[in-house]
Amino acid sequence: QKEVEQDPGPLSVPEGAIVSLNCTYSNSAFQYFMWYRQYSRKGPELLMYTYSSGNKEDGRFTAQVDKSSKYISLFIRDSQPSDSATYLCAMRSTSGSRLTFGEGTQLTVNP
Amino acid sequence: EPEVTQTPSHQVTQMGQEVILRCVPISNHLYFYWYRQILGQKVEFLVSFYNNEISEKSEIFDDQFSVERPDGSNFTLKIRSTKLEDSAMYFCASSEAPERPQYFGPGTRLLVL
């Protein structure tokens, strides 16, 4: 079983739609959860960073962590064509420094 | 806004040659990392570095790899004798502390022929 699983998509939505991106994980030691956005052939750009369970909102983005289900989500409201990218979830335990990434979900927002 | 920078952006090398990838982390960050992403695959952790020592490394980071902070601003990854399977995008990242977010550079695309 993979430590982090993420549906690679591709996911295609119309402009203005609400997008839901998800990851599941198997390692209960993960305590820090991140979402990165990666444009083609570029470096991952940090979008959201959360610790343990709960919700965090930043503008059009909301991150949710459900540790009991080992499930994290990223919601994008009022999606824009500029949101078209690959979205990576990443996780880290408290005992180490390495991030473990999902495979990434490729999102296209159509005008 | 401060950012991680990496040079070169692209490097092509012959199998068996040594390559050095360079990174300038964000200036007040003390923790440095290298990751790689083989085309079409997930981002994979290689190594973390703090206080001039490796603090954690993955099984990928074998004796062919080494890291160094040669001065107060640069952080380097050396691959001693490149193999075809080392072809990948290499990302440097840095953070203020291990529990703080890691910020990534734009990457170096390495192609081994």
mmCIF file of C-alpha atoms in Angstrom:
data_model
loop_
_atom_site.group_PDB
_atom_site.id
_atom_site.type_symbol
_atom_site.label_atom_id
_atom_site.label_comp_id
_atom_site.label_asym_id
_atom_site.label_seq_id
_atom_site.Cartn_x
_atom_site.Cartn_y
_atom_site.Cartn_z
ATOM 1 C CA GLN A 1 0.000 0.000 0.000
ATOM 2 C CA LYS A 2 1.326 3.442 -0.936
ATOM 3 C CA GLU A 3 1.935 5.838 1.938
ATOM 4 C CA VAL A 4 0.101 8.633 0.132
ATOM 5 C CA GLU A 5 -2.478 8.115 -2.589
ATOM 6 C CA GLN A 6 -3.785 10.820 -4.875
ATOM 7 C CA ASP A 7 -5.959 10.461 -7.938
ATOM 8 C CA PRO A 8 -3.810 11.735 -10.830
ATOM 9 C CA GLY A 9 -6.828 12.876 -12.835
ATOM 10 C CA PRO A 10 -6.861 14.629 -15.195
ATOM 11 C CA LEU A 11 -9.661 16.785 -13.836
ATOM 12 C CA SER A 12 -11.321 19.306 -16.130
ATOM 13 C CA VAL A 13 -13.832 21.878 -14.845
ATOM 14 C CA PRO A 14 -15.475 25.045 -16.193
ATOM 15 C CA GLU A 15 -14.390 28.437 -14.922
ATOM 16 C CA GLY A 16 -16.158 29.349 -11.677
ATOM 17 C CA ALA A 17 -16.615 25.749 -10.524
ATOM 18 C CA ILE A 18 -15.742 24.500 -7.070
ATOM 19 C CA VAL A 19 -12.872 22.033 -7.263
ATOM 20 C CA SER A 20 -12.279 19.287 -4.738
ATOM 21 C CA LEU A 21 -8.893 17.570 -4.583
ATOM 22 C CA ASN A 22 -8.146 14.732 -2.209
ATOM 23 C CA CYS A 23 -5.438 12.516 -0.783
ATOM 24 C CA THR A 24 -5.516 9.511 1.485
ATOM 25 C CA TYR A 25 -2.631 8.228 3.522
ATOM 26 C CA SER A 26 -1.725 5.179 5.532
ATOM 27 C CA ASN A 27 0.959 6.442 7.924
ATOM 28 C CA SER A 28 -0.697 7.574 11.147
ATOM 29 C CA ALA A 29 2.515 9.388 12.137
ATOM 30 C CA PHE A 30 1.850 12.136 9.588
ATOM 31 C CA GLN A 31 0.970 15.349 11.438
ATOM 32 C CA TYR A 32 1.808 18.129 8.964
ATOM 33 C CA PHE A 33 -0.141 18.400 5.730
ATOM 34 C CA MET A 34 0.580 20.593 2.743
ATOM 35 C CA TRP A 35 -0.777 21.388 -0.658
ATOM 36 C CA TYR A 36 1.537 22.558 -3.390
ATOM 37 C CA ARG A 37 0.737 23.796 -6.870
ATOM 38 C CA GLN A 38 3.097 22.890 -9.686
ATOM 39 C CA TYR A 39 2.972 24.440 -13.118
ATOM 40 C CA SER A 40 4.492 22.459 -15.952
ATOM 41 C CA ARG A 41 8.262 22.042 -15.537
ATOM 42 C CA LYS A 42 8.355 24.385 -12.538
ATOM 43 C CA GLY A 43 8.987 23.927 -8.824
ATOM 44 C CA PRO A 44 6.213 23.165 -6.315
ATOM 45 C CA GLU A 45 4.648 26.337 -4.910
ATOM 46 C CA LEU A 46 3.262 26.152 -1.378
ATOM 47 C CA LEU A 47 -0.468 26.841 -1.179
ATOM 48 C CA MET A 48 -1.595 25.579 2.212
ATOM 49 C CA TYR A 49 0.110 24.268 5.347
ATOM 50 C CA THR A 50 -1.807 22.709 8.218
ATOM 51 C CA TYR A 51 -0.960 20.881 11.378
ATOM 52 C CA SER A 52 -3.073 17.987 12.638
ATOM 53 C CA SER A 53 -6.835 17.965 12.010
ATOM 54 C CA GLY A 54 -9.170 20.777 11.086
ATOM 55 C CA ASN A 55 -9.823 23.363 8.410
ATOM 56 C CA LYS A 56 -7.793 26.268 7.116
ATOM 57 C CA GLU A 57 -8.969 28.916 4.690
ATOM 58 C CA ASP A 58 -6.898 31.299 2.575
ATOM 59 C CA GLY A 59 -8.783 33.302 -0.006
ATOM 60 C CA ARG A 60 -10.383 30.920 -2.498
ATOM 61 C CA PHE A 61 -8.582 27.912 -1.012
ATOM 62 C CA THR A 62 -9.720 25.736 1.905
ATOM 63 C CA ALA A 63 -7.715 22.817 3.259
ATOM 64 C CA GLN A 64 -9.321 20.133 5.381
ATOM 65 C CA VAL A 65 -7.635 17.384 7.358
ATOM 66 C CA ASP A 66 -9.508 14.409 8.801
ATOM 67 C CA LYS A 67 -6.951 12.363 10.674
ATOM 68 C CA SER A 68 -9.500 9.798 11.838
ATOM 69 C CA SER A 69 -10.142 8.874 8.195
ATOM 70 C CA LYS A 70 -6.563 9.614 7.052
ATOM 71 C CA TYR A 71 -7.992 11.908 4.405
ATOM 72 C CA ILE A 72 -7.109 15.436 3.353
ATOM 73 C CA SER A 73 -8.820 17.756 0.904
ATOM 74 C CA LEU A 74 -8.212 21.008 -0.904
ATOM 75 C CA PHE A 75 -11.193 23.029 -2.138
ATOM 76 C CA ILE A 76 -10.829 25.775 -4.710
ATOM 77 C CA ARG A 77 -13.784 28.165 -4.994
ATOM 78 C CA ASP A 78 -14.546 30.226 -8.083
ATOM 79 C CA SER A 79 -11.861 28.403 -10.045
ATOM 80 C CA GLN A 80 -9.945 30.393 -12.670
ATOM 81 C CA PRO A 81 -8.057 29.318 -15.805
ATOM 82 C CA SER A 82 -4.878 30.417 -13.987
ATOM 83 C CA ASP A 83 -5.567 27.631 -11.447
ATOM 84 C CA SER A 84 -4.787 25.096 -14.170
ATOM 85 C CA ALA A 85 -1.807 23.171 -12.806
ATOM 86 C CA THR A 86 -0.876 19.962 -11.014
ATOM 87 C CA TYR A 87 -1.778 19.938 -7.321
ATOM 88 C CA LEU A 88 0.436 17.939 -5.000
ATOM 89 C CA CYS A 89 -0.408 16.887 -1.482
ATOM 90 C CA ALA A 90 2.529 16.359 0.860
ATOM 91 C CA MET A 91 2.854 15.160 4.422
ATOM 92 C CA ARG A 92 5.386 14.982 7.187
ATOM 93 C CA SER A 93 5.608 13.304 10.547
ATOM 94 C CA THR A 94 6.857 15.088 13.665
ATOM 95 C CA SER A 95 9.923 12.858 13.885
ATOM 96 C CA GLY A 96 11.476 13.533 10.500
ATOM 97 C CA SER A 97 12.042 16.290 7.982
ATOM 98 C CA ARG A 98 11.185 14.526 4.750
ATOM 99 C CA LEU A 99 8.012 15.358 2.879
ATOM 100 C CA THR A 100 6.132 12.443 1.340
ATOM 101 C CA PHE A 101 4.246 13.522 -1.760
ATOM 102 C CA GLY A 102 1.241 12.207 -3.589
ATOM 103 C CA GLU A 103 1.441 11.700 -7.333
ATOM 104 C CA GLY A 104 -0.348 14.965 -8.050
ATOM 105 C CA THR A 105 -3.720 15.742 -9.647
ATOM 106 C CA GLN A 106 -3.662 17.539 -12.975
ATOM 107 C CA LEU A 107 -6.371 20.225 -13.063
ATOM 108 C CA THR A 108 -7.585 22.180 -16.083
ATOM 109 C CA VAL A 109 -10.030 25.064 -15.645
ATOM 110 C CA ASN A 110 -11.688 25.888 -18.935
ATOM 111 C CA PRO A 111 -12.721 29.498 -19.722
ATOM 112 C CA GLU B 1 9.404 38.071 -1.736
ATOM 113 C CA PRO B 2 12.418 35.877 -0.894
ATOM 114 C CA GLU B 3 12.756 32.741 -2.972
ATOM 115 C CA VAL B 4 14.981 29.729 -3.460
ATOM 116 C CA THR B 5 17.093 29.937 -6.602
ATOM 117 C CA GLN B 6 18.816 27.110 -8.471
ATOM 118 C CA THR B 7 21.463 26.903 -11.160
ATOM 119 C CA PRO B 8 21.739 25.718 -13.826
ATOM 120 C CA SER B 9 18.161 25.429 -15.020
ATOM 121 C CA HIS B 10 19.167 22.648 -17.420
ATOM 122 C CA GLN B 11 22.178 20.369 -17.529
ATOM 123 C CA VAL B 12 23.058 17.690 -20.026
ATOM 124 C CA THR B 13 25.873 15.299 -19.159
ATOM 125 C CA GLN B 14 27.361 12.028 -20.259
ATOM 126 C CA MET B 15 26.940 8.878 -18.201
ATOM 127 C CA GLY B 16 29.769 8.521 -15.700
ATOM 128 C CA GLN B 17 30.439 12.259 -15.434
ATOM 129 C CA GLU B 18 30.190 14.249 -12.217
ATOM 130 C CA VAL B 19 27.618 17.010 -11.900
ATOM 131 C CA ILE B 20 27.124 19.683 -9.261
ATOM 132 C CA LEU B 21 23.736 21.282 -8.844
ATOM 133 C CA ARG B 22 23.613 24.585 -7.011
ATOM 134 C CA CYS B 23 21.016 26.222 -4.820
ATOM 135 C CA VAL B 24 20.731 29.466 -2.902
ATOM 136 C CA PRO B 25 18.199 28.938 -0.094
ATOM 137 C CA ILE B 26 16.096 31.723 1.408
ATOM 138 C CA SER B 27 18.502 33.812 3.465
ATOM 139 C CA ASN B 28 17.145 33.320 7.005
ATOM 140 C CA HIS B 29 16.429 29.616 6.523
ATOM 141 C CA LEU B 30 18.580 27.076 8.312
ATOM 142 C CA TYR B 31 17.249 23.769 6.981
ATOM 143 C CA PHE B 32 17.937 22.664 3.441
ATOM 144 C CA TYR B 33 16.629 19.819 1.336
ATOM 145 C CA TRP B 34 17.022 18.129 -2.023
ATOM 146 C CA TYR B 35 14.205 16.313 -3.801
ATOM 147 C CA ARG B 36 13.974 14.840 -7.260
ATOM 148 C CA GLN B 37 11.136 14.193 -9.680
ATOM 149 C CA ILE B 38 11.596 11.710 -12.481
ATOM 150 C CA LEU B 39 9.405 12.624 -15.449
ATOM 151 C CA GLY B 40 5.827 11.522 -14.849
ATOM 152 C CA GLN B 41 6.523 10.389 -11.286
ATOM 153 C CA LYS B 42 6.049 11.841 -7.838
ATOM 154 C CA VAL B 43 8.433 14.182 -6.044
ATOM 155 C CA GLU B 44 10.845 12.107 -3.927
ATOM 156 C CA PHE B 45 12.903 13.164 -0.917
ATOM 157 C CA LEU B 46 16.668 12.776 -1.176
ATOM 158 C CA VAL B 47 18.296 14.467 1.806
ATOM 159 C CA SER B 48 17.936 17.107 4.498
ATOM 160 C CA PHE B 49 20.805 19.192 5.863
ATOM 161 C CA TYR B 50 21.205 21.298 8.964
ATOM 162 C CA ASN B 51 24.166 22.802 10.763
ATOM 163 C CA ASN B 52 26.591 21.431 8.168
ATOM 164 C CA GLU B 53 25.409 17.881 8.622
ATOM 165 C CA ILE B 54 23.013 15.525 6.915
ATOM 166 C CA SER B 55 20.038 15.151 9.237
ATOM 167 C CA GLU B 56 18.075 12.631 7.193
ATOM 168 C CA LYS B 57 18.514 10.819 3.882
ATOM 169 C CA SER B 58 16.476 8.454 1.795
ATOM 170 C CA GLU B 59 17.457 5.119 0.332
ATOM 171 C CA ILE B 60 17.949 6.881 -3.003
ATOM 172 C CA PHE B 61 20.750 9.008 -1.531
ATOM 173 C CA ASP B 62 23.570 6.487 -1.846
ATOM 174 C CA ASP B 63 27.338 6.953 -1.985
ATOM 175 C CA GLN B 64 27.063 8.519 -5.427
ATOM 176 C CA PHE B 65 25.443 11.582 -3.886
ATOM 177 C CA SER B 66 26.866 14.206 -1.561
ATOM 178 C CA VAL B 67 25.750 17.594 -0.294
ATOM 179 C CA GLU B 68 27.719 20.578 0.863
ATOM 180 C CA ARG B 69 27.280 24.134 2.050
ATOM 181 C CA PRO B 70 30.519 25.583 0.684
ATOM 182 C CA ASP B 71 29.816 29.117 1.902
ATOM 183 C CA GLY B 72 27.176 31.143 3.700
ATOM 184 C CA SER B 73 24.726 31.215 0.844
ATOM 185 C CA ASN B 74 25.108 28.197 -1.445
ATOM 186 C CA PHE B 75 23.961 24.609 -0.984
ATOM 187 C CA THR B 76 25.086 22.000 -3.491
ATOM 188 C CA LEU B 77 24.204 18.475 -4.564
ATOM 189 C CA LYS B 78 26.970 16.465 -6.221
ATOM 190 C CA ILE B 79 26.398 13.297 -8.199
ATOM 191 C CA ARG B 80 29.771 11.613 -8.589
ATOM 192 C CA SER B 81 29.245 9.283 -11.536
ATOM 193 C CA THR B 82 25.932 9.896 -13.219
ATOM 194 C CA LYS B 83 23.731 7.083 -14.463
ATOM 195 C CA LEU B 84 20.949 7.187 -17.035
ATOM 196 C CA GLU B 85 18.394 6.773 -14.250
ATOM 197 C CA ASP B 86 19.617 9.966 -12.562
ATOM 198 C CA SER B 87 17.838 11.920 -15.294
ATOM 199 C CA ALA B 88 15.210 13.924 -13.421
ATOM 200 C CA MET B 89 14.214 17.342 -12.160
ATOM 201 C CA TYR B 90 16.123 18.160 -8.981
ATOM 202 C CA PHE B 91 14.536 20.565 -6.527
ATOM 203 C CA CYS B 92 16.180 22.360 -3.660
ATOM 204 C CA ALA B 93 14.011 23.500 -0.742
ATOM 205 C CA SER B 94 14.577 25.374 2.489
ATOM 206 C CA SER B 95 12.739 26.083 5.735
ATOM 207 C CA GLU B 96 13.238 28.163 8.875
ATOM 208 C CA ALA B 97 12.795 25.138 11.108
ATOM 209 C CA PRO B 98 11.882 21.485 10.555
ATOM 210 C CA GLU B 99 8.248 22.070 11.543
ATOM 211 C CA ARG B 100 7.933 25.095 9.278
ATOM 212 C CA PRO B 101 6.916 24.939 5.594
ATOM 213 C CA GLN B 102 9.470 23.993 2.965
ATOM 214 C CA TYR B 103 9.806 26.359 0.026
ATOM 215 C CA PHE B 104 11.003 24.957 -3.265
ATOM 216 C CA GLY B 105 13.217 26.351 -5.988
ATOM 217 C CA PRO B 106 12.415 26.197 -9.703
ATOM 218 C CA GLY B 107 14.497 23.063 -10.219
ATOM 219 C CA THR B 108 17.386 21.865 -12.367
ATOM 220 C CA ARG B 109 16.507 19.539 -15.202
ATOM 221 C CA LEU B 110 19.288 16.952 -15.484
ATOM 222 C CA LEU B 111 19.579 14.773 -18.549
ATOM 223 C CA VAL B 112 22.126 11.965 -18.546
ATOM 224 C CA LEU B 113 22.992 10.566 -21.967
#
